[in-house]
JSON list of C-alpha atoms in Angstrom, two decimals:
[
{"chain": "A", "resi": 286, "resn": "MET", "atom": "CA", "xyz": [39.99, 127.43, 151.23]},
{"chain": "A", "resi": 287, "resn": "ASN", "atom": "CA", "xyz": [42.51, 127.60, 153.60]},
{"chain": "A", "resi": 288, "resn": "ILE", "atom": "CA", "xyz": [45.70, 130.11, 153.56]},
{"chain": "A", "resi": 289, "resn": "TYR", "atom": "CA", "xyz": [48.42, 127.52, 152.57]},
{"chain": "A", "resi": 290, "resn": "HIS", "atom": "CA", "xyz": [46.42, 126.51, 149.86]},
{"chain": "A", "resi": 291, "resn": "PHE", "atom": "CA", "xyz": [45.11, 129.95, 148.66]},
{"chain": "A", "resi": 292, "resn": "LEU", "atom": "CA", "xyz": [48.93, 130.88, 148.71]},
{"chain": "A", "resi": 293, "resn": "TYR", "atom": "CA", "xyz": [50.02, 127.91, 146.57]},
{"chain": "A", "resi": 294, "resn": "THR", "atom": "CA", "xyz": [47.29, 128.90, 143.95]},
{"chain": "A", "resi": 295, "resn": "LYS", "atom": "CA", "xyz": [48.75, 132.40, 143.70]},
{"chain": "A", "resi": 296, "resn": "TYR", "atom": "CA", "xyz": [52.09, 131.19, 143.50]},
{"chain": "A", "resi": 297, "resn": "PHE", "atom": "CA", "xyz": [51.23, 128.96, 140.41]},
{"chain": "A", "resi": 298, "resn": "LEU", "atom": "CA", "xyz": [49.60, 131.99, 138.78]},
{"chain": "A", "resi": 299, "resn": "PHE", "atom": "CA", "xyz": [52.37, 134.53, 139.32]},
{"chain": "A", "resi": 300, "resn": "ILE", "atom": "CA", "xyz": [54.57, 131.93, 137.52]},
{"chain": "A", "resi": 301, "resn": "ALA", "atom": "CA", "xyz": [52.18, 131.14, 134.78]},
{"chain": "A", "resi": 302, "resn": "ILE", "atom": "CA", "xyz": [51.77, 135.14, 133.75]},
{"chain": "A", "resi": 303, "resn": "GLY", "atom": "CA", "xyz": [56.01, 135.28, 133.92]},
{"chain": "A", "resi": 304, "resn": "MET", "atom": "CA", "xyz": [55.81, 132.09, 131.59]},
{"chain": "A", "resi": 305, "resn": "CYS", "atom": "CA", "xyz": [53.84, 134.07, 129.42]},
{"chain": "A", "resi": 306, "resn": "PHE", "atom": "CA", "xyz": [55.39, 137.34, 129.49]},
{"chain": "A", "resi": 307, "resn": "HIS", "atom": "CA", "xyz": [59.09, 136.92, 129.91]},
{"chain": "A", "resi": 308, "resn": "VAL", "atom": "CA", "xyz": [62.03, 139.21, 128.31]},
{"chain": "A", "resi": 309, "resn": "MET", "atom": "CA", "xyz": [63.54, 137.33, 125.51]},
{"chain": "A", "resi": 310, "resn": "GLY", "atom": "CA", "xyz": [67.31, 136.73, 126.27]},
{"chain": "A", "resi": 311, "resn": "GLU", "atom": "CA", "xyz": [70.13, 138.16, 124.49]},
{"chain": "A", "resi": 312, "resn": "ILE", "atom": "CA", "xyz": [72.63, 135.73, 122.24]},
{"chain": "A", "resi": 313, "resn": "ASN", "atom": "CA", "xyz": [76.31, 136.72, 121.48]},
{"chain": "A", "resi": 314, "resn": "ILE", "atom": "CA", "xyz": [76.78, 134.10, 118.37]},
{"chain": "A", "resi": 315, "resn": "PRO", "atom": "CA", "xyz": [78.50, 134.57, 115.24]},
{"chain": "A", "resi": 316, "resn": "LYS", "atom": "CA", "xyz": [76.67, 135.34, 112.04]},
{"chain": "A", "resi": 317, "resn": "GLU", "atom": "CA", "xyz": [77.32, 131.89, 110.15]},
{"chain": "A", "resi": 318, "resn": "PRO", "atom": "CA", "xyz": [74.83, 129.02, 110.18]},
{"chain": "A", "resi": 319, "resn": "PHE", "atom": "CA", "xyz": [74.15, 126.14, 112.52]},
{"chain": "A", "resi": 320, "resn": "LEU", "atom": "CA", "xyz": [72.68, 122.93, 112.31]},
{"chain": "A", "resi": 321, "resn": "PHE", "atom": "CA", "xyz": [70.20, 121.88, 115.27]},
{"chain": "A", "resi": 322, "resn": "VAL", "atom": "CA", "xyz": [70.04, 118.19, 116.02]},
{"chain": "A", "resi": 323, "resn": "ARG", "atom": "CA", "xyz": [67.23, 116.94, 118.63]},
{"chain": "A", "resi": 324, "resn": "HIS", "atom": "CA", "xyz": [68.42, 113.61, 120.23]},
{"chain": "A", "resi": 325, "resn": "GLY", "atom": "CA", "xyz": [66.57, 110.42, 119.73]},
{"chain": "A", "resi": 326, "resn": "ARG", "atom": "CA", "xyz": [63.88, 108.76, 122.11]},
{"chain": "A", "resi": 327, "resn": "THR", "atom": "CA", "xyz": [63.87, 107.30, 125.04]},
{"chain": "A", "resi": 328, "resn": "ASP", "atom": "CA", "xyz": [61.92, 104.89, 126.98]},
{"chain": "A", "resi": 329, "resn": "TRP", "atom": "CA", "xyz": [59.73, 107.61, 128.74]},
{"chain": "A", "resi": 330, "resn": "SER", "atom": "CA", "xyz": [59.71, 109.75, 125.31]},
{"chain": "A", "resi": 331, "resn": "LYS", "atom": "CA", "xyz": [55.86, 107.94, 124.41]},
{"chain": "A", "resi": 332, "resn": "GLU", "atom": "CA", "xyz": [54.39, 109.02, 127.35]},
{"chain": "A", "resi": 333, "resn": "ASP", "atom": "CA", "xyz": [55.44, 112.75, 126.69]},
{"chain": "A", "resi": 334, "resn": "ILE", "atom": "CA", "xyz": [57.05, 112.73, 130.26]},
{"chain": "A", "resi": 335, "resn": "ALA", "atom": "CA", "xyz": [59.19, 116.34, 130.80]},
{"chain": "A", "resi": 336, "resn": "LEU", "atom": "CA", "xyz": [62.48, 114.37, 131.86]},
{"chain": "A", "resi": 337, "resn": "GLY", "atom": "CA", "xyz": [64.46, 117.83, 131.86]},
{"chain": "A", "resi": 338, "resn": "PRO", "atom": "CA", "xyz": [68.11, 116.87, 132.79]},
{"chain": "A", "resi": 339, "resn": "LEU", "atom": "CA", "xyz": [67.12, 113.54, 134.07]},
{"chain": "A", "resi": 340, "resn": "ASP", "atom": "CA", "xyz": [69.29, 111.25, 132.48]},
{"chain": "A", "resi": 341, "resn": "LEU", "atom": "CA", "xyz": [68.20, 108.25, 130.47]},
{"chain": "A", "resi": 342, "resn": "PRO", "atom": "CA", "xyz": [69.57, 106.57, 127.29]},
{"chain": "A", "resi": 343, "resn": "LEU", "atom": "CA", "xyz": [68.38, 105.83, 123.94]},
{"chain": "A", "resi": 344, "resn": "ASN", "atom": "CA", "xyz": [65.86, 102.84, 123.31]},
{"chain": "A", "resi": 345, "resn": "GLU", "atom": "CA", "xyz": [65.43, 101.12, 119.72]},
{"chain": "A", "resi": 346, "resn": "LEU", "atom": "CA", "xyz": [63.34, 103.94, 118.02]},
{"chain": "A", "resi": 347, "resn": "GLY", "atom": "CA", "xyz": [65.87, 106.32, 119.59]},
{"chain": "A", "resi": 348, "resn": "ILE", "atom": "CA", "xyz": [68.74, 104.35, 117.88]},
{"chain": "A", "resi": 349, "resn": "GLN", "atom": "CA", "xyz": [66.92, 104.54, 114.54]},
{"chain": "A", "resi": 350, "resn": "ASP", "atom": "CA", "xyz": [65.96, 108.60, 115.28]},
{"chain": "A", "resi": 351, "resn": "ALA", "atom": "CA", "xyz": [69.74, 108.90, 115.65]},
{"chain": "A", "resi": 352, "resn": "GLU", "atom": "CA", "xyz": [70.46, 106.73, 112.60]},
{"chain": "A", "resi": 353, "resn": "LYS", "atom": "CA", "xyz": [68.16, 108.89, 110.51]},
{"chain": "A", "resi": 354, "resn": "ALA", "atom": "CA", "xyz": [70.02, 112.29, 111.58]},
{"chain": "A", "resi": 355, "resn": "ALA", "atom": "CA", "xyz": [73.27, 110.74, 110.50]},
{"chain": "A", "resi": 356, "resn": "SER", "atom": "CA", "xyz": [71.73, 109.52, 107.36]},
{"chain": "A", "resi": 357, "resn": "ILE", "atom": "CA", "xyz": [71.05, 113.17, 106.63]},
{"chain": "A", "resi": 358, "resn": "LEU", "atom": "CA", "xyz": [74.26, 114.26, 107.58]},
{"chain": "A", "resi": 359, "resn": "LYS", "atom": "CA", "xyz": [76.55, 111.74, 106.33]},
{"chain": "A", "resi": 360, "resn": "ASN", "atom": "CA", "xyz": [77.35, 113.94, 102.98]},
{"chain": "A", "resi": 361, "resn": "ILE", "atom": "CA", "xyz": [78.74, 116.64, 104.79]},
{"chain": "A", "resi": 362, "resn": "GLU", "atom": "CA", "xyz": [82.57, 117.67, 104.28]},
{"chain": "A", "resi": 363, "resn": "LYS", "atom": "CA", "xyz": [83.76, 116.62, 107.57]},
{"chain": "A", "resi": 364, "resn": "GLU", "atom": "CA", "xyz": [86.69, 119.46, 107.27]},
{"chain": "A", "resi": 365, "resn": "GLU", "atom": "CA", "xyz": [83.72, 122.29, 107.70]},
{"chain": "A", "resi": 366, "resn": "VAL", "atom": "CA", "xyz": [81.94, 120.73, 110.63]},
{"chain": "A", "resi": 367, "resn": "VAL", "atom": "CA", "xyz": [82.23, 120.01, 114.05]},
{"chain": "A", "resi": 368, "resn": "ILE", "atom": "CA", "xyz": [79.65, 118.18, 116.23]},
{"chain": "A", "resi": 369, "resn": "ILE", "atom": "CA", "xyz": [79.04, 119.60, 119.67]},
{"chain": "A", "resi": 370, "resn": "SER", "atom": "CA", "xyz": [76.49, 117.84, 122.29]},
{"chain": "A", "resi": 371, "resn": "SER", "atom": "CA", "xyz": [74.84, 118.44, 125.52]},
{"chain": "A", "resi": 372, "resn": "GLU", "atom": "CA", "xyz": [76.37, 116.34, 128.20]},
{"chain": "A", "resi": 373, "resn": "LEU", "atom": "CA", "xyz": [73.26, 114.13, 128.65]},
{"chain": "A", "resi": 374, "resn": "MET", "atom": "CA", "xyz": [73.47, 110.75, 127.71]},
{"chain": "A", "resi": 375, "resn": "ARG", "atom": "CA", "xyz": [70.85, 110.46, 124.89]},
{"chain": "A", "resi": 376, "resn": "THR", "atom": "CA", "xyz": [72.48, 113.48, 123.33]},
{"chain": "A", "resi": 377, "resn": "GLN", "atom": "CA", "xyz": [75.81, 111.98, 123.65]},
{"chain": "A", "resi": 378, "resn": "GLN", "atom": "CA", "xyz": [74.26, 108.69, 122.12]},
{"chain": "A", "resi": 379, "resn": "THR", "atom": "CA", "xyz": [72.72, 110.55, 119.34]},
{"chain": "A", "resi": 380, "resn": "ALA", "atom": "CA", "xyz": [76.08, 112.20, 118.54]},
{"chain": "A", "resi": 381, "resn": "ALA", "atom": "CA", "xyz": [78.34, 109.57, 118.83]},
{"chain": "A", "resi": 382, "resn": "ILE", "atom": "CA", "xyz": [75.91, 107.81, 116.04]},
{"chain": "A", "resi": 383, "resn": "ILE", "atom": "CA", "xyz": [76.57, 110.92, 113.93]},
{"chain": "A", "resi": 384, "resn": "ALA", "atom": "CA", "xyz": [80.06, 110.98, 114.55]},
{"chain": "A", "resi": 385, "resn": "GLU", "atom": "CA", "xyz": [80.82, 107.28, 113.47]},
{"chain": "A", "resi": 386, "resn": "LYS", "atom": "CA", "xyz": [78.65, 107.90, 110.22]},
{"chain": "A", "resi": 387, "resn": "ILE", "atom": "CA", "xyz": [80.89, 111.19, 109.08]},
{"chain": "A", "resi": 388, "resn": "GLN", "atom": "CA", "xyz": [84.05, 110.46, 110.99]},
{"chain": "A", "resi": 389, "resn": "LEU", "atom": "CA", "xyz": [84.48, 113.07, 113.62]},
{"chain": "A", "resi": 390, "resn": "PRO", "atom": "CA", "xyz": [84.86, 113.34, 117.39]},
{"chain": "A", "resi": 391, "resn": "VAL", "atom": "CA", "xyz": [82.23, 114.88, 119.52]},
{"chain": "A", "resi": 392, "resn": "HIS", "atom": "CA", "xyz": [82.81, 117.75, 121.92]},
{"chain": "A", "resi": 393, "resn": "VAL", "atom": "CA", "xyz": [80.73, 117.29, 124.53]},
{"chain": "A", "resi": 394, "resn": "LEU", "atom": "CA", "xyz": [79.78, 121.14, 126.38]},
{"chain": "A", "resi": 395, "resn": "PRO", "atom": "CA", "xyz": [78.35, 121.93, 129.73]},
{"chain": "A", "resi": 396, "resn": "ASN", "atom": "CA", "xyz": [75.05, 123.93, 130.32]},
{"chain": "A", "resi": 397, "resn": "LEU", "atom": "CA", "xyz": [73.21, 122.56, 127.37]},
{"chain": "A", "resi": 398, "resn": "TYR", "atom": "CA", "xyz": [71.18, 120.03, 129.24]},
{"chain": "A", "resi": 399, "resn": "GLU", "atom": "CA", "xyz": [67.59, 120.31, 128.63]},
{"chain": "A", "resi": 400, "resn": "ARG", "atom": "CA", "xyz": [65.29, 122.69, 131.24]},
{"chain": "A", "resi": 401, "resn": "TYR", "atom": "CA", "xyz": [64.89, 121.38, 134.78]},
{"chain": "A", "resi": 402, "resn": "PHE", "atom": "CA", "xyz": [60.95, 121.16, 136.04]},
{"chain": "A", "resi": 403, "resn": "GLY", "atom": "CA", "xyz": [61.68, 120.52, 139.16]},
{"chain": "A", "resi": 404, "resn": "ASP", "atom": "CA", "xyz": [59.32, 118.21, 140.93]},
{"chain": "A", "resi": 405, "resn": "PHE", "atom": "CA", "xyz": [56.95, 118.27, 137.81]},
{"chain": "A", "resi": 406, "resn": "ARG", "atom": "CA", "xyz": [59.78, 116.79, 135.80]},
{"chain": "A", "resi": 407, "resn": "LEU", "atom": "CA", "xyz": [57.69, 113.32, 135.66]},
{"chain": "A", "resi": 408, "resn": "LEU", "atom": "CA", "xyz": [54.52, 115.00, 134.64]},
{"chain": "A", "resi": 409, "resn": "LYS", "atom": "CA", "xyz": [53.56, 115.09, 130.43]},
{"chain": "A", "resi": 410, "resn": "GLU", "atom": "CA", "xyz": [55.03, 118.27, 128.85]},
{"chain": "A", "resi": 411, "resn": "SER", "atom": "CA", "xyz": [51.45, 119.11, 128.00]},
{"chain": "A", "resi": 412, "resn": "SER", "atom": "CA", "xyz": [50.89, 119.61, 132.02]},
{"chain": "A", "resi": 413, "resn": "LEU", "atom": "CA", "xyz": [54.11, 122.11, 132.03]},
{"chain": "A", "resi": 414, "resn": "GLU", "atom": "CA", "xyz": [52.33, 124.98, 130.05]},
{"chain": "A", "resi": 415, "resn": "ASN", "atom": "CA", "xyz": [50.81, 126.85, 132.56]},
{"chain": "A", "resi": 416, "resn": "ILE", "atom": "CA", "xyz": [52.66, 125.96, 135.80]},
{"chain": "A", "resi": 417, "resn": "LEU", "atom": "CA", "xyz": [56.22, 125.30, 137.24]},
{"chain": "A", "resi": 418, "resn": "SER", "atom": "CA", "xyz": [56.94, 123.43, 140.40]},
{"chain": "A", "resi": 419, "resn": "PRO", "atom": "CA", "xyz": [58.89, 125.90, 143.26]},
{"chain": "A", "resi": 420, "resn": "ASP", "atom": "CA", "xyz": [62.24, 124.09, 142.45]},
{"chain": "A", "resi": 421, "resn": "ALA", "atom": "CA", "xyz": [61.76, 124.39, 138.98]},
{"chain": "A", "resi": 422, "resn": "GLU", "atom": "CA", "xyz": [64.20, 126.38, 136.79]},
{"chain": "A", "resi": 423, "resn": "THR", "atom": "CA", "xyz": [62.65, 129.81, 135.77]},
{"chain": "A", "resi": 424, "resn": "GLN", "atom": "CA", "xyz": [62.29, 130.79, 132.37]},
{"chain": "A", "resi": 425, "resn": "GLU", "atom": "CA", "xyz": [64.82, 133.56, 132.95]},
{"chain": "A", "resi": 426, "resn": "ALA", "atom": "CA", "xyz": [67.32, 131.33, 134.35]},
{"chain": "A", "resi": 427, "resn": "PHE", "atom": "CA", "xyz": [67.09, 128.63, 131.24]},
{"chain": "A", "resi": 428, "resn": "GLN", "atom": "CA", "xyz": [67.40, 131.52, 129.17]},
{"chain": "A", "resi": 429, "resn": "GLN", "atom": "CA", "xyz": [70.40, 132.97, 130.63]},
{"chain": "A", "resi": 430, "resn": "ARG", "atom": "CA", "xyz": [72.34, 129.57, 130.92]},
{"chain": "A", "resi": 431, "resn": "ILE", "atom": "CA", "xyz": [71.53, 128.82, 127.34]},
{"chain": "A", "resi": 432, "resn": "ASP", "atom": "CA", "xyz": [72.44, 132.13, 126.24]},
{"chain": "A", "resi": 433, "resn": "LYS", "atom": "CA", "xyz": [75.82, 131.58, 127.74]},
{"chain": "A", "resi": 434, "resn": "ALA", "atom": "CA", "xyz": [76.08, 127.72, 126.69]},
{"chain": "A", "resi": 435, "resn": "PHE", "atom": "CA", "xyz": [75.61, 128.68, 123.12]},
{"chain": "A", "resi": 436, "resn": "SER", "atom": "CA", "xyz": [77.64, 131.75, 122.67]},
{"chain": "A", "resi": 437, "resn": "ASN", "atom": "CA", "xyz": [80.31, 129.63, 124.35]},
{"chain": "A", "resi": 438, "resn": "ALA", "atom": "CA", "xyz": [79.66, 126.74, 122.23]},
{"chain": "A", "resi": 439, "resn": "LEU", "atom": "CA", "xyz": [79.58, 129.07, 118.73]},
{"chain": "A", "resi": 440, "resn": "ASN", "atom": "CA", "xyz": [82.09, 131.62, 119.54]},
{"chain": "A", "resi": 441, "resn": "ALA", "atom": "CA", "xyz": [84.89, 128.80, 120.94]},
{"chain": "A", "resi": 442, "resn": "GLU", "atom": "CA", "xyz": [88.37, 129.85, 119.23]},
{"chain": "A", "resi": 443, "resn": "ALA", "atom": "CA", "xyz": [88.88, 125.95, 118.58]},
{"chain": "A", "resi": 444, "resn": "PHE", "atom": "CA", "xyz": [85.64, 125.98, 116.28]},
{"chain": "A", "resi": 445, "resn": "THR", "atom": "CA", "xyz": [86.12, 129.26, 114.15]},
{"chain": "A", "resi": 446, "resn": "GLY", "atom": "CA", "xyz": [85.38, 128.72, 111.05]},
{"chain": "A", "resi": 447, "resn": "LYS", "atom": "CA", "xyz": [83.56, 125.45, 111.36]},
{"chain": "A", "resi": 448, "resn": "CYS", "atom": "CA", "xyz": [79.44, 124.95, 111.24]},
{"chain": "A", "resi": 449, "resn": "LYS", "atom": "CA", "xyz": [78.54, 123.89, 114.34]},
{"chain": "A", "resi": 450, "resn": "ILE", "atom": "CA", "xyz": [76.05, 120.82, 114.85]},
{"chain": "A", "resi": 451, "resn": "ILE", "atom": "CA", "xyz": [74.62, 120.89, 117.65]},
{"chain": "A", "resi": 452, "resn": "VAL", "atom": "CA", "xyz": [72.75, 117.94, 119.58]},
{"chain": "A", "resi": 453, "resn": "ALA", "atom": "CA", "xyz": [70.78, 118.87, 122.23]},
{"chain": "A", "resi": 454, "resn": "HIS", "atom": "CA", "xyz": [67.02, 119.08, 123.59]},
{"chain": "A", "resi": 455, "resn": "SER", "atom": "CA", "xyz": [63.72, 120.12, 122.37]},
{"chain": "A", "resi": 456, "resn": "HIS", "atom": "CA", "xyz": [62.99, 123.40, 124.54]},
{"chain": "A", "resi": 457, "resn": "ILE", "atom": "CA", "xyz": [66.44, 124.80, 123.68]},
{"chain": "A", "resi": 458, "resn": "PHE", "atom": "CA", "xyz": [65.16, 124.35, 120.08]},
{"chain": "A", "resi": 459, "resn": "LYS", "atom": "CA", "xyz": [62.10, 126.37, 120.72]},
{"chain": "A", "resi": 460, "resn": "TYR", "atom": "CA", "xyz": [63.53, 128.77, 122.61]},
{"chain": "A", "resi": 461, "resn": "LEU", "atom": "CA", "xyz": [66.46, 129.49, 119.83]},
{"chain": "A", "resi": 462, "resn": "SER", "atom": "CA", "xyz": [63.72, 129.31, 117.40]},
{"chain": "A", "resi": 463, "resn": "PHE", "atom": "CA", "xyz": [62.05, 132.09, 118.33]},
{"chain": "A", "resi": 464, "resn": "LEU", "atom": "CA", "xyz": [64.99, 134.30, 119.64]},
{"chain": "A", "resi": 465, "resn": "LEU", "atom": "CA", "xyz": [66.51, 134.01, 116.45]},
{"chain": "A", "resi": 466, "resn": "THR", "atom": "CA", "xyz": [63.56, 133.51, 113.83]},
{"chain": "A", "resi": 467, "resn": "GLY", "atom": "CA", "xyz": [60.61, 135.60, 115.84]},
{"chain": "A", "resi": 468, "resn": "GLU", "atom": "CA", "xyz": [58.44, 132.32, 115.26]},
{"chain": "A", "resi": 469, "resn": "LYS", "atom": "CA", "xyz": [57.48, 129.74, 117.32]},
{"chain": "A", "resi": 470, "resn": "ALA", "atom": "CA", "xyz": [58.78, 126.57, 116.12]},
{"chain": "A", "resi": 471, "resn": "SER", "atom": "CA", "xyz": [58.52, 122.82, 117.20]},
{"chain": "A", "resi": 472, "resn": "ILE", "atom": "CA", "xyz": [61.48, 119.70, 116.45]},
{"chain": "A", "resi": 473, "resn": "ASN", "atom": "CA", "xyz": [61.08, 115.98, 116.58]},
{"chain": "A", "resi": 474, "resn": "TYR", "atom": "CA", "xyz": [63.43, 113.36, 117.61]},
{"chain": "A", "resi": 475, "resn": "GLY", "atom": "CA", "xyz": [66.35, 113.10, 115.26]},
{"chain": "A", "resi": 476, "resn": "ASP", "atom": "CA", "xyz": [65.34, 116.18, 113.17]},
{"chain": "A", "resi": 477, "resn": "VAL", "atom": "CA", "xyz": [67.93, 117.84, 111.50]},
{"chain": "A", "resi": 478, "resn": "PHE", "atom": "CA", "xyz": [67.40, 122.01, 111.19]},
{"chain": "A", "resi": 479, "resn": "LEU", "atom": "CA", "xyz": [69.46, 124.53, 109.60]},
{"chain": "A", "resi": 480, "resn": "PHE", "atom": "CA", "xyz": [69.73, 128.41, 111.05]},
{"chain": "A", "resi": 481, "resn": "LYS", "atom": "CA", "xyz": [70.85, 130.76, 108.85]},
{"chain": "A", "resi": 482, "resn": "PRO", "atom": "CA", "xyz": [71.56, 134.27, 109.50]},
{"chain": "A", "resi": 483, "resn": "SER", "atom": "CA", "xyz": [70.22, 137.06, 107.21]},
{"chain": "A", "resi": 484, "resn": "ASP", "atom": "CA", "xyz": [72.31, 139.34, 104.97]},
{"chain": "A", "resi": 485, "resn": "ASN", "atom": "CA", "xyz": [70.87, 142.75, 106.38]},
{"chain": "A", "resi": 486, "resn": "ASN", "atom": "CA", "xyz": [70.69, 142.24, 110.06]},
{"chain": "A", "resi": 487, "resn": "LYS", "atom": "CA", "xyz": [67.11, 141.15, 110.10]},
{"chain": "A", "resi": 488, "resn": "ALA", "atom": "CA", "xyz": [65.74, 137.66, 111.58]},
{"chain": "A", "resi": 489, "resn": "TRP", "atom": "CA", "xyz": [67.51, 134.34, 111.14]},
{"chain": "A", "resi": 490, "resn": "SER", "atom": "CA", "xyz": [66.19, 131.73, 108.88]},
{"chain": "A", "resi": 491, "resn": "LEU", "atom": "CA", "xyz": [64.98, 128.54, 109.69]},
{"chain": "A", "resi": 492, "resn": "GLN", "atom": "CA", "xyz": [64.64, 125.10, 107.73]},
{"chain": "A", "resi": 493, "resn": "LYS", "atom": "CA", "xyz": [64.22, 121.42, 108.09]},
{"chain": "A", "resi": 494, "resn": "ILE", "atom": "CA", "xyz": [66.98, 119.78, 106.36]},
{"chain": "A", "resi": 495, "resn": "GLU", "atom": "CA", "xyz": [66.22, 116.13, 105.17]},
{"chain": "A", "resi": 496, "resn": "THR", "atom": "CA", "xyz": [69.52, 115.86, 102.93]},
{"chain": "A", "resi": 497, "resn": "THR", "atom": "CA", "xyz": [72.63, 117.39, 102.50]},
{"chain": "A", "resi": 498, "resn": "SER", "atom": "CA", "xyz": [75.42, 118.25, 99.81]},
{"chain": "A", "resi": 499, "resn": "SER", "atom": "CA", "xyz": [79.22, 117.48, 100.24]},
{"chain": "A", "resi": 500, "resn": "LYS", "atom": "CA", "xyz": [79.81, 121.09, 100.69]},
{"chain": "A", "resi": 501, "resn": "LEU", "atom": "CA", "xyz": [77.60, 123.55, 103.24]},
{"chain": "A", "resi": 502, "resn": "LYS", "atom": "CA", "xyz": [77.64, 126.74, 102.10]},
{"chain": "A", "resi": 503, "resn": "LYS", "atom": "CA", "xyz": [78.91, 129.00, 105.09]},
{"chain": "A", "resi": 504, "resn": "SER", "atom": "CA", "xyz": [77.17, 132.19, 102.97]}
]
């Protein structure tokens, strides 16, 4: 083994250890429920490719995913909610389909895009569990970006008193679910989940939503 191969191997081992033992972030958000929707599928979804912030549109199945989410959310009283999307095309298209169903505008906020996997961004998700490319976004940087972006989104004065519908990405959902509930969770394309705070400062609850009533409780 030459010195370059040795150092390269040691680098990836260091990154893998860091991914396992990183310190969870802190997020300053109001103790109010919010809904999380994962965007619909793209042409690369079936290959389980880690796109990160690479921008691709929804395909036909992705449009169906978005329509499924819109159908779940169609009965929400629109005066109670606001739709917030990451800036990537697949999330904006998903949010637009939901918005058309419930007749609301979409607010596109920066820095809610998916985690950047660098030179390995076109590999399968499963192969990224233990290694990262040298130019990838670190777990710490990803967490800090999402902590700030989510805090800005949920604390925005213009959205006060509204239940936020966040249309974003799977790695953001995984991070938030573990940060707020203390448990690992996954989300499929077009799924809708409700994050709800507890009454006594304990971990938040997480519930997959299959339908919504006309009134979304804030308590």
